Amino acid sequence: MKNLMQHITLAYARWVIRWRWPVLIVCLLIAFTAGWGIRFFEMTADYRVYFSAENPQLKAFDAFEDTYTNTDNILFVLQPKNKNVFTRDTLKIVKKLTREAWQLPYAIRVDSITNFQHTEARGDDLTVADLVKSPEDLTDAQLAKIKKVALNEPALVNRLIAADAGTTGVFVTFQFPGNDHTEHLPISVTRAEEIVAKLRAAHPDLTVALTGMAALSNALTVASDRDLQTLVPVMYLFITIFMLLLLRSVTGTVATLLVVSLSVVTAMGLSFWMGMKMTTASAVAPIVILTLAIADCVHILLHTFGEMRDGRSRHEALIESLRVNTEPVFLTSLTTTIGFLSLNFSDSPPFNDLGNIAAIGVVAAWFFSMTFLPALMSMLPFRVKHRVEGKSLFMERFGDFVVKRRKPLLWGITAVTLLLIAFIPRIELNELFVEYFDYSIPFRSETEFAANNLVGPYLIEFSIDSGEAGGISDPAYLERLEAFSVWLRAQPEVTHVNSFTDVMKRVNKSMHGDNPEWYRLPDKRNLAAQYLLLYEMSLPYGLDLNSQVSIDKSATRLTVTAKNLTTMQIRDLKTRAESWLAKNALPSMKAEGTGTSVMFALLLDRNVRSMLKGTVIAFLLIAVTLIIALRSVRLGLVSLVSNFFPVALTFGLWAIFVGEMGIIASVITATSLGLIVDDTVHILSKYNRAKREHCLNTHNAIRYTFTHVGMALWVTTLILVVGFTVLSFSSFKVNADMGVLTAITLIFALMVDFLLLPPLLMRIDKEGKCNCATCKCDIDRVVTERQIIQGGFKP
């Protein structure tokens, strides 16, 4: 069977070189056809894409929005230089901004201190009107009164006006058509940014910031565009430089760049043919493919150059390189594909897309490396220097070092790994979703400004049900709802609670001549229902209670605003609030917290659990693949060690120097696994070939492995590390962390495969015999690459 496969591989290699022109044409036609799908390119601008349709938090959030209004919003934050909002000039600006905000596309509600519906008693009548009508005509007494009302109104303070009266906000709620807001949301955000630019130009002494969930979605698109426009060109530049330095061949570099480009075009085109949309997470797929596609080319080219140095012609060297590398390149591509496809276990669709696009790219890179690359190289002119007789190669000396120091290396690397593994439990799965962006994205700095001066983006929403239509007027319900609000305001993380009970207390006071003693809840259901009806009838269009009360008056909305909280703190606050409701509220009032902050906080846990399963399956599939391909259970099981240790070392090092890890923790093992297994496959494949084809003993097989594949692994690892280091400059933290963690993992992978895997193989095959029954090999004999190729070594 082995001989048959070798004959097939050899025949295939000769066929590619002989029919190089047709091969090139077919490859270009395939890439062009697949790449035609790029015309369907679409970038989504909806943060909801990070949640699968089956995600229970997304379902709960959708149900919440169906009951009340959408939560897509923008918050304009204004801070005058004198930090006093209650001046005629500043209130005039706020009033004008409020009017302009109503003109934003798809705006359905605008809230500010100027249009806050203030209730007052005038005789027996209840009047409801804007708190600020004509700012320029206000007297000092009126300004003082407005300030007093605003700073004593729970619905405003720490939401639309800072407690120190130095900062205010204008809150805009949007209703976008359809489920995907990619087309409409950027229009509204762009218009809002134009308003901000005009404000800054017209009022230099006014600090203006723009934040909100619509701004978050738009920031995701901005980050994706920036990565595609900056990182991809930088990656191409680095690839070109490093390929020229390491391959020392202009022809090889040009051929590699063409293979890389064809792979990217094919993968991206096919993904868009399949209906995938580009997101911030999947936008790095081209960079990942760029990096991965190089590895196959490097192995084929370096082996070709090595054959030519030993006297073979160009065509003979290419044929031999294909014969030797067909199996390991196929195995590395297969195992890398398995690793990336395991991302389909992720509960976040963008990571599914990233895995699928990268997997398509890996397959495309394998196809073009095995067809287009050798066909092109057989036509292009290139030369290499012949090897100088008697000159010792660096990898030969390195192989000798590993063989001689096998015991210290085996136990030393194992001890270091176990030591770092001991730190892994210190890692906390935690993150701030606002910190997904670096400061080059305005959303990050402007959101932090808003959080530090007015209100943060971290909201937990509750829909508190009364159990019956009209039940929100029940004094028992209102009393428990008020108790819940008081409890929430007492929590150290909470900065604001927007509760329906504040409305009822304010109306009750106004209905009793604005007597402060009546600032309490009505004690009769009929009376509360009448007050509510009267208040609703007095509200203008667009400022009704639909955003706070369900249509049938059976439930009310309670919004909790918190400080800058990590995902762990959000989960903790949510759990405590739900526990309070379960213990102290009416049975019907039990509710679960929802909202964007909650969704992102719980996504981390869900993704870790789902990807744990996917990673285990990927590990097992890769091990089984290697067992079958290498026809050795022992080598397949050994591969598990060399594939697990680099990830463990990376997590241990991260635990020591960082200590926290976000959503990337759930996918980094899967993405890294497909990469680190490449080195293992090439080493085990060459080791197996040395023992089976060249009849070498264990120690000489290790030396053979280093001389034949060692330099290629150095080169591919260096290029991969550089590629993922470029990714670390992404403005999107998830992608940047993936770049850093993957680069560290690749470094550890090379260390383990060079310093631990060979000693482990020598430990397992410590008898030192080759696989040939008639062989009488000397265990201490050094076999050089030159002797084996030229037949100088006779076992």
PDB file of C-alpha atoms in Angstrom, residues 17 53 64-65 78 106 139 154 217 246 249 274 279 334 358 428 482 565 584 614 667 722:
ATOM      1  CA  ILE A  17       5.350  19.470 -14.283  1.00  0.00           C
ATOM      2  CA  ALA A  53     -30.676  32.552  16.634  1.00  0.00           C
ATOM      3  CA  PHE A  64     -38.350  42.548  25.671  1.00  0.00           C
ATOM      4  CA  GLU A  65     -38.097  44.897  22.674  1.00  0.00           C
ATOM      5  CA  LEU A  78     -22.555  67.798  26.201  1.00  0.00           C
ATOM      6  CA  TYR A 106     -35.409  56.491  11.804  1.00  0.00           C
ATOM      7  CA  THR A 139     -34.838  84.716  34.230  1.00  0.00           C
ATOM      8  CA  PRO A 154     -34.916  60.544  39.581  1.00  0.00           C
ATOM      9  CA  SER A 217     -22.705  48.798  15.964  1.00  0.00           C
ATOM     10  CA  LEU A 246      14.512  33.775   4.243  1.00  0.00           C
ATOM     11  CA  SER A 249      14.764  33.905  -4.074  1.00  0.00           C
ATOM     12  CA  MET A 274     -22.394  31.107   0.281  1.00  0.00           C
ATOM     13  CA  THR A 279     -18.075  41.063  10.593  1.00  0.00           C
ATOM     14  CA  LEU A 334      -6.394  18.529   6.734  1.00  0.00           C
ATOM     15  CA  ALA A 358     -10.227  30.089   7.065  1.00  0.00           C
ATOM     16  CA  GLU A 428     -10.424  35.028  35.047  1.00  0.00           C
ATOM     17  CA  GLU A 482     -40.608  50.570  44.532  1.00  0.00           C
ATOM     18  CA  LEU A 565     -18.507  46.826  34.885  1.00  0.00           C
ATOM     19  CA  ASN A 584     -39.175  39.575  48.004  1.00  0.00           C
ATOM     20  CA  GLY A 614     -15.558  21.485  19.786  1.00  0.00           C
ATOM     21  CA  VAL A 667     -11.702  30.068  20.447  1.00  0.00           C
ATOM     22  CA  VAL A 722       5.094  37.857  12.125  1.00  0.00           C
TER      23      VAL A 722
END
